[in-house]
CSV table of C-alpha atoms and ligand atoms in Angstrom, one decimal:
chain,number,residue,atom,x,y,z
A,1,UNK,CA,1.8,9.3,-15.2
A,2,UNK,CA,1.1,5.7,-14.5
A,3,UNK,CA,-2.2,5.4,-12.2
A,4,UNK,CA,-2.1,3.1,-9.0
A,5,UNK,CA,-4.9,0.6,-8.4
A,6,UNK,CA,-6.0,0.0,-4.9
A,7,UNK,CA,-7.7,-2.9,-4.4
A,8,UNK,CA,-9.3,-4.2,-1.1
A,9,UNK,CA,-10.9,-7.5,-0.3
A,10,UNK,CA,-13.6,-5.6,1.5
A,11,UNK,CA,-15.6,-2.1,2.5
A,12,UNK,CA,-14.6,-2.8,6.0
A,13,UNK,CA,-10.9,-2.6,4.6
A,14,UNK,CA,-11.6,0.9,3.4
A,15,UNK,CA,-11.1,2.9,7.1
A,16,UNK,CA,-7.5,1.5,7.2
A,17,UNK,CA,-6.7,1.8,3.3
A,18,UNK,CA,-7.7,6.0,3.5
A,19,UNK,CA,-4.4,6.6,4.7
A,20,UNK,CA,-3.4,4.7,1.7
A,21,UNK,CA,-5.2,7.5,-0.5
A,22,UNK,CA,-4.4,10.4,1.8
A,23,UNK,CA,-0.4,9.9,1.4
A,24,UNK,CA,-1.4,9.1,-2.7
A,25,UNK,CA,-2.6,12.4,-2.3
A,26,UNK,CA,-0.1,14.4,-0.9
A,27,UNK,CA,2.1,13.4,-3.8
A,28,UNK,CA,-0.1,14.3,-6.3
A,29,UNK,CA,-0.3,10.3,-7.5
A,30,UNK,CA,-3.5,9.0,-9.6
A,31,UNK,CA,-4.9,6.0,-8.2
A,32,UNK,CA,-8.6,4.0,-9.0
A,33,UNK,CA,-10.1,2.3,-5.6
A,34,UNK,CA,-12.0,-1.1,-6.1
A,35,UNK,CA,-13.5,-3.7,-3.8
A,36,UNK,CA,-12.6,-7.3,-5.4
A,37,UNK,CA,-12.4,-10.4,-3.3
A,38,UNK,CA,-9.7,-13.1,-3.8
A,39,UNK,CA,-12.8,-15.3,-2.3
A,40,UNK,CA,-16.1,-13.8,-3.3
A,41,UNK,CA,-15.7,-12.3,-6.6
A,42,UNK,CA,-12.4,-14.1,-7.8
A,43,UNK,CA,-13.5,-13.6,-11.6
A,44,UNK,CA,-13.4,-9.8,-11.2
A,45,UNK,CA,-9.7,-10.3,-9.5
A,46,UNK,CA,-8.9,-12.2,-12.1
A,47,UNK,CA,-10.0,-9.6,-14.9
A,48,UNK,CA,-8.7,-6.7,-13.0
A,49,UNK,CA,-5.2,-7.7,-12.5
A,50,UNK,CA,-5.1,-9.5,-16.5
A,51,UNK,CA,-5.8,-5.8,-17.8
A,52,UNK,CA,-4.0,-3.8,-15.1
A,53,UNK,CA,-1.2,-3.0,-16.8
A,54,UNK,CA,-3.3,-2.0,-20.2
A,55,UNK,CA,-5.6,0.0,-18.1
A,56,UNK,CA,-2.7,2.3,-17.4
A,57,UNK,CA,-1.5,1.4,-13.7
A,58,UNK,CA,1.9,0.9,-13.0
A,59,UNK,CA,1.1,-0.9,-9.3
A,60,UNK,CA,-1.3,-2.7,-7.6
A,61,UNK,CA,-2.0,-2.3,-3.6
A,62,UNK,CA,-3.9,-5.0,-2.7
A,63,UNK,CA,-5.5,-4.8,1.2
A,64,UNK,CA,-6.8,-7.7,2.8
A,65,UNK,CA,-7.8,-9.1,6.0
A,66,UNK,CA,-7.7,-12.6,7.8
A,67,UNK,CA,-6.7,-15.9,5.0
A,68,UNK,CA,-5.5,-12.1,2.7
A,69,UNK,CA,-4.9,-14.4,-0.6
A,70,UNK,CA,-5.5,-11.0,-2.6
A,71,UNK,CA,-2.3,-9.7,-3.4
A,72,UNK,CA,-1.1,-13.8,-4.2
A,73,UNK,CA,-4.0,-13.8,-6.8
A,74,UNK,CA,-3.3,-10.5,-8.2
A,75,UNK,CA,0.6,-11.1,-8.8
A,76,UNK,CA,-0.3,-14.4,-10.5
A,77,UNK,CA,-1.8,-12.6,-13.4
A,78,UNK,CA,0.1,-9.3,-14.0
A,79,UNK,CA,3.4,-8.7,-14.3
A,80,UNK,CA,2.8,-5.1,-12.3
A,81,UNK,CA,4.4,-5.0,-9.0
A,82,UNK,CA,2.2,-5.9,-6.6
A,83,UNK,CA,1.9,-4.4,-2.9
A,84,UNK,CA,0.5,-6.0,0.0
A,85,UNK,CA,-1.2,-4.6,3.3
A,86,UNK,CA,-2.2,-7.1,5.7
A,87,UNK,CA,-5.0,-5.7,7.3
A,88,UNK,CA,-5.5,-5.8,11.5
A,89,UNK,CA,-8.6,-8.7,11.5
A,90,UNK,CA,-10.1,-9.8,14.6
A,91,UNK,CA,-8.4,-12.9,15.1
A,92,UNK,CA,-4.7,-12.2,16.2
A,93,UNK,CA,-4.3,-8.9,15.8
A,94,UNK,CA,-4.0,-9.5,11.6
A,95,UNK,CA,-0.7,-11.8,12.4
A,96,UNK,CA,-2.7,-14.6,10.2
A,97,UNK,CA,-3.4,-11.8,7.2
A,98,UNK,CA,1.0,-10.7,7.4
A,99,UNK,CA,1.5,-14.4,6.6
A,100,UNK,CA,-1.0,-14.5,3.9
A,101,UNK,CA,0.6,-12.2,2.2
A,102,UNK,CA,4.2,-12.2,2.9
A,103,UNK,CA,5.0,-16.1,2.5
A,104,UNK,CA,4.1,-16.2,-1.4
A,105,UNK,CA,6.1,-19.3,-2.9
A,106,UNK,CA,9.3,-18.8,-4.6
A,107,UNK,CA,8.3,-16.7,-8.4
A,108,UNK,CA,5.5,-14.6,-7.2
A,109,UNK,CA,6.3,-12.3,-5.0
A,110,UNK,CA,4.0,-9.4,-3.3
A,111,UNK,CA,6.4,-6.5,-1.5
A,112,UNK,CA,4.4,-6.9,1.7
A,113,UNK,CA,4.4,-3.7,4.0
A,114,UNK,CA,3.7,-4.0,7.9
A,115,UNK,CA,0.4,-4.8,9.0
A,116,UNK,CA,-2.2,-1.6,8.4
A,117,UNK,CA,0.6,0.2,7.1
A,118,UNK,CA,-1.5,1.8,4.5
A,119,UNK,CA,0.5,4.9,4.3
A,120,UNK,CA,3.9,2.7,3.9
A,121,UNK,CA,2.4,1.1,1.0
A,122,UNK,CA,1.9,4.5,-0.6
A,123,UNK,CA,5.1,5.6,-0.1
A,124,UNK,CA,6.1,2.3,-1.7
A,125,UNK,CA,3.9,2.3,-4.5
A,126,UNK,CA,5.4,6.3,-5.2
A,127,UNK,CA,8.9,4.8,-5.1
A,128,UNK,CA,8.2,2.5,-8.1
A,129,UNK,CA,6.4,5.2,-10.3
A,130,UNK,CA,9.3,7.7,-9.4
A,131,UNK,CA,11.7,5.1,-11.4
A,132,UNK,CA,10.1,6.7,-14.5
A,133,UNK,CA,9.0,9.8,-13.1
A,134,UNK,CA,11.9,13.0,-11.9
A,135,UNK,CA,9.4,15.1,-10.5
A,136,UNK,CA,7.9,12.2,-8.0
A,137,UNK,CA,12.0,11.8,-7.3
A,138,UNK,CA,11.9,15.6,-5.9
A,139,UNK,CA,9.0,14.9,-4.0
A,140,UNK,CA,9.8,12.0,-2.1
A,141,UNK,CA,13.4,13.9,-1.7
A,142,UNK,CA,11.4,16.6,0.0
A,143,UNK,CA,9.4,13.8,1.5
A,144,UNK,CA,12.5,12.5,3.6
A,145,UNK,CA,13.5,16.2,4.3
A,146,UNK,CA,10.7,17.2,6.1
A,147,UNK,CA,10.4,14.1,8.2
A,148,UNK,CA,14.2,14.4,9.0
A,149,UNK,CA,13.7,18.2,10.0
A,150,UNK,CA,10.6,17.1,12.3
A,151,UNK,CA,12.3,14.4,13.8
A,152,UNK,CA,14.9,17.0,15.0
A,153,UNK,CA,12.6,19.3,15.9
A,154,UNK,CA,11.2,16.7,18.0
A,155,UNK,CA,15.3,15.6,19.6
A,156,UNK,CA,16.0,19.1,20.1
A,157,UNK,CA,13.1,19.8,22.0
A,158,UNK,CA,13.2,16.2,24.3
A,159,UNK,CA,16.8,17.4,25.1
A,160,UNK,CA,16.3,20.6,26.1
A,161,UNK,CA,13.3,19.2,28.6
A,162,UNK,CA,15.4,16.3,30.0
A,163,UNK,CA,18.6,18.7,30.7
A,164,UNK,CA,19.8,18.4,33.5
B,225,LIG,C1,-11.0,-10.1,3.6
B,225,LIG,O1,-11.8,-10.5,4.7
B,225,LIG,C2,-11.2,-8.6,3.6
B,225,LIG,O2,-10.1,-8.0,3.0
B,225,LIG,C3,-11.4,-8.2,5.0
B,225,LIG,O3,-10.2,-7.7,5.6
B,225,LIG,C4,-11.8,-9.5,5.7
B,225,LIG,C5,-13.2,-9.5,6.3
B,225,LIG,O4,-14.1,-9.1,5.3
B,225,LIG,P1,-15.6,-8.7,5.7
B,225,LIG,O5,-16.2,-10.0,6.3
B,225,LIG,O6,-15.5,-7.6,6.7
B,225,LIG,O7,-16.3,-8.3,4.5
B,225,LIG,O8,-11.4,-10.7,2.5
């Protein structure tokens, strides 16, 4: 199976993007983590997403915070599907880091998740491996299932309290 690369612009990313890894997990997805700045270290950005696809991923999640130019960068050089989490910054509530991300110009897109919705990006990221993979299909299957079932768990007991 094809790995997925998560990539974040800093440590201080990393609280936010373990949700990322913990829903990676639960589907039983490879993934590589690395720290590599758009800004700071834009040769290693530039290396990691030029041998990406060679090095065995089949989808990049890039994470970044504040002017998030990662994921932009990243798309530029691979032709991997790139994922974008626009991570909360302290300057309005990571609104700058959504726009980052989401408004790429028209040939370079990055599938842009909401904003510290690690786990969404997961969830994504299993979607595209599952094109080439039946027994990531069955999972997310079961996937839906279960959060259907909980959600009517959830109804059925809201109903029952709110009776009248
Ligand atoms: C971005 O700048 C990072 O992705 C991070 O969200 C933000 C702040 O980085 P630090 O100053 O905390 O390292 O590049």
């Amino acid at each position: 199976m094809k790995k997925v690369c998560i990539v974040m612009g800093s440590d201080s990313d990393l609280k936010v993007m373990e949700g990322c890894m913990n829903k990676l997990d639960t589907f039983g997805v490879p993934y590589d983590v690395r720290i590599v700045s758009a800004h700071r270290t834009p040769a290693a950005a530039e290396k990691l997403s030029k041998n990406a696809a060679a090095d065995g991923y089949g989808v990049i999640i890039a994470a970044a915070g504040k002017a998030a130019h990662l994921g932009g960068v990243l798309a530029a050089q691979t032709t991997l599907p790139v994922i974008g989490v626009p991570i909360k910054s302290s300057f309005m509530d990571g609104l700058d880091s959504l726009l980052s991300i989401v408004q790429m110009p028209s040939g370079i897109p990055v599938a842009t998740v909401g904003v510290n919705a690690a786990d969404n990006a997961a969830i994504l990221a299993v979607q595209m491996l599952a094109l080439s993979e039946p027994e990531l299909t069955e999972k997310l299957a079961q996937f839906k299932a279960d959060m259907q079932a909980s959600v009517e768990a959830k109804d059925a007991k809201i109903s029952a309290q709110f009776a009248k």
